[in-house]
XYZ file of C-alpha atoms in Angstrom:
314
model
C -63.524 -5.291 30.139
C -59.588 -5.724 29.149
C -57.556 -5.488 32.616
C -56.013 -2.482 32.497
C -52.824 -3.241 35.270
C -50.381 -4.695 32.278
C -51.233 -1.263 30.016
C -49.927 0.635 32.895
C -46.956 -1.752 33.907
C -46.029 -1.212 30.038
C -45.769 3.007 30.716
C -43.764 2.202 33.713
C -41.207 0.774 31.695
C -40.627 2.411 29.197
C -40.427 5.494 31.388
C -38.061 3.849 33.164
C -35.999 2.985 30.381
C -36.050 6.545 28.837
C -34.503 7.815 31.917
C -32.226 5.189 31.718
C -31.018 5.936 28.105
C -31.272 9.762 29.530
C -28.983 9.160 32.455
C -26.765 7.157 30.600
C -26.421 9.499 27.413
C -25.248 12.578 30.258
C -21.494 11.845 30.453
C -18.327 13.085 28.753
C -17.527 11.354 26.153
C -13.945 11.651 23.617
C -11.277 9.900 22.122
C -7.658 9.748 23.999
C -4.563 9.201 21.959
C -1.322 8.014 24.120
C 2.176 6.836 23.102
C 3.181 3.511 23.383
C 5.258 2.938 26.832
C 3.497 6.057 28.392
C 1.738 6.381 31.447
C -1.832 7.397 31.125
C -4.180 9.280 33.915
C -7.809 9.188 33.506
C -9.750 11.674 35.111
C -13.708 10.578 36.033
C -15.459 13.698 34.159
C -16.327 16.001 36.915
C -16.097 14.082 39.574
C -14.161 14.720 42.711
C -11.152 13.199 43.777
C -12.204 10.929 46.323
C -15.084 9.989 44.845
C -16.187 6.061 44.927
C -16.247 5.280 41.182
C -16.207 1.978 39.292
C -14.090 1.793 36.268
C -14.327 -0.400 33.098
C -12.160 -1.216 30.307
C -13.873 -3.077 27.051
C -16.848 -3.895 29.447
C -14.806 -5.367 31.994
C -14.146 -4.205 35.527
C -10.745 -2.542 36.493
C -9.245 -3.704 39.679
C -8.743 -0.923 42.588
C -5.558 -1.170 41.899
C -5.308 0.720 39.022
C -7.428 3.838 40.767
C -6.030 6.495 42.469
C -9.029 7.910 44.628
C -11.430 8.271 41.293
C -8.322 8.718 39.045
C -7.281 5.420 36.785
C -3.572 5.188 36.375
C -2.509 3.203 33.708
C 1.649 2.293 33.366
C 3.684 1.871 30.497
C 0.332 1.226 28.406
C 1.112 -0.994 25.334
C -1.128 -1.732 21.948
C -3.725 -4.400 23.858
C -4.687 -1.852 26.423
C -6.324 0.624 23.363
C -9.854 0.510 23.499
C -13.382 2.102 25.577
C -13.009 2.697 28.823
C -15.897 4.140 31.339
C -16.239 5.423 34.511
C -19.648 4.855 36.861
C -20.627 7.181 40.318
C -20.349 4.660 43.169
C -22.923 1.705 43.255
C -25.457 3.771 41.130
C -23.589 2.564 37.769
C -24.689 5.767 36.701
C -21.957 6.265 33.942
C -20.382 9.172 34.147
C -17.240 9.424 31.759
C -16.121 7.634 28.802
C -13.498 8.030 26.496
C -11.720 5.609 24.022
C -8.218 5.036 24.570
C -5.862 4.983 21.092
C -2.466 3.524 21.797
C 0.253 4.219 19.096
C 3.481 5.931 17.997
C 4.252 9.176 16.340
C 5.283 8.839 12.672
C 8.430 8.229 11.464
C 9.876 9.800 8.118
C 7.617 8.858 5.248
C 9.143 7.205 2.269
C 8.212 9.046 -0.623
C 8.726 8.397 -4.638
C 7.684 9.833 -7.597
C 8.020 8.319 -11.200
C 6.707 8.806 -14.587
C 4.861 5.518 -16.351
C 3.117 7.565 -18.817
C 5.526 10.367 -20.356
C 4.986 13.159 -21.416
C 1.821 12.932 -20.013
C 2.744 13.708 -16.410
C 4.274 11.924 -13.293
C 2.839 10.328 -10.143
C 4.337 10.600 -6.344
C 3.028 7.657 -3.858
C 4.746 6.813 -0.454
C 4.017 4.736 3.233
C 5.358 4.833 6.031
C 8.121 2.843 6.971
C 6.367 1.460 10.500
C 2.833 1.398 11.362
C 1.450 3.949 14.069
C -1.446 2.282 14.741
C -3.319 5.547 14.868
C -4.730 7.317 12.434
C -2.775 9.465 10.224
C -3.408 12.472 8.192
C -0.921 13.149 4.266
C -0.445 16.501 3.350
C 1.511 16.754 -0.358
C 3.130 20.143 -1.556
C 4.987 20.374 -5.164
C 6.900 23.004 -6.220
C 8.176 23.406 -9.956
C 10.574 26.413 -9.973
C 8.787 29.047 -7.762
C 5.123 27.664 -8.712
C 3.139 25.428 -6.601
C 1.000 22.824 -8.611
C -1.725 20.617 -7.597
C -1.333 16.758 -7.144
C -4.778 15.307 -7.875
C -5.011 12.440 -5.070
C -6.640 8.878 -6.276
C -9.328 7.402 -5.295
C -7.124 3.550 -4.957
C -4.727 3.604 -4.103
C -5.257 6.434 -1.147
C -1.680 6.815 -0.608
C -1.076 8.305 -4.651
C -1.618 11.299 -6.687
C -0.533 12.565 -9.983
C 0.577 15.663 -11.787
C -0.002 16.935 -15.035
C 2.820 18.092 -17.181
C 2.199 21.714 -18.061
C 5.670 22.729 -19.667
C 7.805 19.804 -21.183
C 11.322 19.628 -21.259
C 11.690 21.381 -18.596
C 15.174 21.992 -16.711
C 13.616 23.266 -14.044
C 13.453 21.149 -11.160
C 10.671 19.704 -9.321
C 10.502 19.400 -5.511
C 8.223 17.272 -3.854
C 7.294 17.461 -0.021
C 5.118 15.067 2.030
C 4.033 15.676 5.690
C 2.582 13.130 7.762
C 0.668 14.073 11.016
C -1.083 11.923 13.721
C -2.664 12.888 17.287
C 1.088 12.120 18.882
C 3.425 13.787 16.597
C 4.035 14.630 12.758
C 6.972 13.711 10.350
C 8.008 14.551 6.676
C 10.255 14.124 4.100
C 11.122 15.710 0.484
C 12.731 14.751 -2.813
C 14.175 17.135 -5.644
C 14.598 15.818 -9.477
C 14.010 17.029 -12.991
C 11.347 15.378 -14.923
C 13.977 13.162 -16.893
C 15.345 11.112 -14.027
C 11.818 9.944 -13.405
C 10.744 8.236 -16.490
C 10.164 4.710 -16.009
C 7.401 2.864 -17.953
C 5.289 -0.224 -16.588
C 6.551 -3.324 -17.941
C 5.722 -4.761 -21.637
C 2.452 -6.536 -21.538
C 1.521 -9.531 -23.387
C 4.550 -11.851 -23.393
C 4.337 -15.022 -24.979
C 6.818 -17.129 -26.211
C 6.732 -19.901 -28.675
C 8.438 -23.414 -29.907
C 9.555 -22.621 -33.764
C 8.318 -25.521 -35.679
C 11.655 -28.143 -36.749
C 14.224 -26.109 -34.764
C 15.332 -27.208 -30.995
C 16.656 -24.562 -30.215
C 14.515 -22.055 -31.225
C 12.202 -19.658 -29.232
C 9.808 -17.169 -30.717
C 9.316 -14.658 -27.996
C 6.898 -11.401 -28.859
C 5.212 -8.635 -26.325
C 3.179 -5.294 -26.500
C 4.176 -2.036 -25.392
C 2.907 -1.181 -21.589
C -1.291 0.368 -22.239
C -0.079 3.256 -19.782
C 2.666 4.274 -22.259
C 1.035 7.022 -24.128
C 2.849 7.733 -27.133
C 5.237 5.083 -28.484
C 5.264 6.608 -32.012
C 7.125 9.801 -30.743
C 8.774 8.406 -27.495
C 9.927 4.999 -28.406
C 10.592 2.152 -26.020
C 13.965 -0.104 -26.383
C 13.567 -3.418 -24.401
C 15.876 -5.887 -22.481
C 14.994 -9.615 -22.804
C 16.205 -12.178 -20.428
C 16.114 -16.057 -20.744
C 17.150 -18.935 -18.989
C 16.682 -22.975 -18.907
C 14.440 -23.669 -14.938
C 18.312 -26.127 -14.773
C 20.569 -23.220 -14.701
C 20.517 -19.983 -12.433
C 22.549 -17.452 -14.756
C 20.645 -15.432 -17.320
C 21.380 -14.405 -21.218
C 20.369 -10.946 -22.306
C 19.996 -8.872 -25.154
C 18.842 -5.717 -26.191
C 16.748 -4.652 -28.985
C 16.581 -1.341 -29.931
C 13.004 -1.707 -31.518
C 10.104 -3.877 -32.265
C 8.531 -6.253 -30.002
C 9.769 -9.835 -31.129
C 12.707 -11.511 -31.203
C 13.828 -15.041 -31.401
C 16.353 -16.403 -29.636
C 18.499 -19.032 -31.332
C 21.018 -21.026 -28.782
C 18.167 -22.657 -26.317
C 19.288 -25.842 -24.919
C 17.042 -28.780 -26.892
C 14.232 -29.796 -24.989
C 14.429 -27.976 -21.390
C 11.919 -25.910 -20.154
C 12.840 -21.693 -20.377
C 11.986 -18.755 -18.250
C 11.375 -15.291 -20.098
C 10.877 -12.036 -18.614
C 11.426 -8.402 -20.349
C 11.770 -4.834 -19.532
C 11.432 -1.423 -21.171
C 13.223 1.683 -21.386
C 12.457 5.061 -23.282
C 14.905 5.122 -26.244
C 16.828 8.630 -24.457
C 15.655 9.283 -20.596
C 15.292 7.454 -17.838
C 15.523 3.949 -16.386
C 14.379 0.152 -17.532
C 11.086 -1.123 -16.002
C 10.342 -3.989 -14.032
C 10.650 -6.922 -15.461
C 7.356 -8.115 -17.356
C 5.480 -11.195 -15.886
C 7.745 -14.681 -16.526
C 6.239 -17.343 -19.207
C 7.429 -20.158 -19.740
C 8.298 -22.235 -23.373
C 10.121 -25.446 -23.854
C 11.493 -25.084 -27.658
C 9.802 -27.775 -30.366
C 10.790 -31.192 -29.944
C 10.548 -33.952 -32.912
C 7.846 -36.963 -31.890
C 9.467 -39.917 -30.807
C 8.660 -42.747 -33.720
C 6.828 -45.586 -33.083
C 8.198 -49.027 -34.357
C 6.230 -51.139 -36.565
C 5.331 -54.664 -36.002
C 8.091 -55.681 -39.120
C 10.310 -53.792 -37.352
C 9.894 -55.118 -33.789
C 9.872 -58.478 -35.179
C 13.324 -58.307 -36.825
């Protein structure tokens, strides 16, 4: 016959350990959001005053020093102090409060901007904020066109974007754009006003390469593709702004073309090694992209001859 004392030690246990969890799971429980530099009273739940209590910060016990009867009194709390703290009745460690502590800052103004890469499709607004809070915070995006409020679809990636669809082109009616920015310690917001020509800026030209031109040193064939998110080049045409330069010098040469997506430049230094970047415009509205990713060409060269043995020998 099986001994039946460690069956019943087994119960024991695990009764004991469901009051436990019980006893343990009975306490207030929140999150606490304080500025940075403030000083920060915890109260222990219910308990009274002068209550014996034992508090912990991260796991760690809190000297006495800190208490004020059951009250912790935290000064001029700073970014390392954020994090769980808990309160146990007396020498029972029966927990009885717990509450995580968020240190951070209220926001300051957001930095907003709003730009069309794909027109006339529409335009996009995307902003941060100019100093971390450490908390977190909470967007709120309003844009009015004229007395009518339209909706900014928000991305998925990046969080901090959303577009807007282009329902009336040409417009001269003005769009203004408002962002709000709210966290547990304060709230912020800023707003910019603009028509939908100012805005227009396309990605830069894709695609760059640039080329040695067979039997001329100081040739460079340089050729590109109009930006993908540029919907319509046909009927809004792109002029483009190359710029070139030997890796020797500092200073840049420039030209504009007014169309097509090649050009060759002519006066390269023989032999040195050339940076070459390019930017896009519309033809009418708007203002030049970024400048396209840099390649690098070194223009043709002729092979160096070898000597023969007739001629080394003379």
């Amino acid at each position: 016959m099986a001994n039946p004392v460690p069956s019943a030690c087994c119960v024991v246990l695990a009764v004991v350990v469901v009051v436990y969890a019980q006893r343990h799971s009975q306490q207030d429980s929140h999150i606490q959001y304080e500025r940075v530099g403030a000083d920060v009273t915890m109260k222990c739940g219910s308990m009274d005053w002068d209550a014996a209590v034992t508090w912990t910060a991260n796991g760690t016990d809190i000297d006495e020093s800190h208490l004020n009867g059951s009250y912790l009194i935290l000064k001029k709390v700073d970014l390392t102090q954020s994090g769980q703290y808990s309160c146990y009745e007396g020498s029972s460690w029966h927990l009885k409060y717990q509450t995580y502590l968020r240190v951070g800052t209220p926001p300051k103004e957001p930095v907003l901007m709003c730009r069309s890469n794909n027109y006339p499709k529409g335009f996009y607004c995307s902003w941060h904020l100019p100093t971390p809070t450490y908390i977190p915070n909470s967007f709120n995006i309003s844009v009015i066109h004229g007395t009518r409020e339209m909706v900014c679809e928000k991305d998925v990636f990046p969080k901090n974007r959303c577009h807007i669809r282009y329902l009336q082109l040409f417009s001269t009616v003005k769009y203004k754009v408002t962002l709000t920015v709210t966290n547990a310690l304060g709230k912020n917001s800023t707003s910019v006003t603009f028509d939908e020509f100012a805005i227009v800026k396309p990605d830069p030209p894709e695609s760059v390469v640039a080329k040695p031109v067979p039997n001329n040193p100081r040739r460079l064939e340089v050729s590109w593709q109009n930006p993908s998110s540029w919907p319509d080049p046909e009927s809004f045409p792109l002029k483009f702004f190359l710029r070139y330069r030997p890796l020797i010098l500092d200073q840049w040469q420039h030209v504009e073309l007014s169309d097509g997506t090649s050009h060759t430049i002519t006066d390269a230094y023989a032999g040195k090694e050339y940076i070459i970047q390019v930017a896009a415009k519309d033809n009418d509205i708007g203002t030049w992209s970024d400048w396209s990713v840099a390649v690098h060409a070194t223009p043709w060269t002729e092979e160096p001859k070898h000597l023969t043995t007739e001629a080394q020998v003379t």
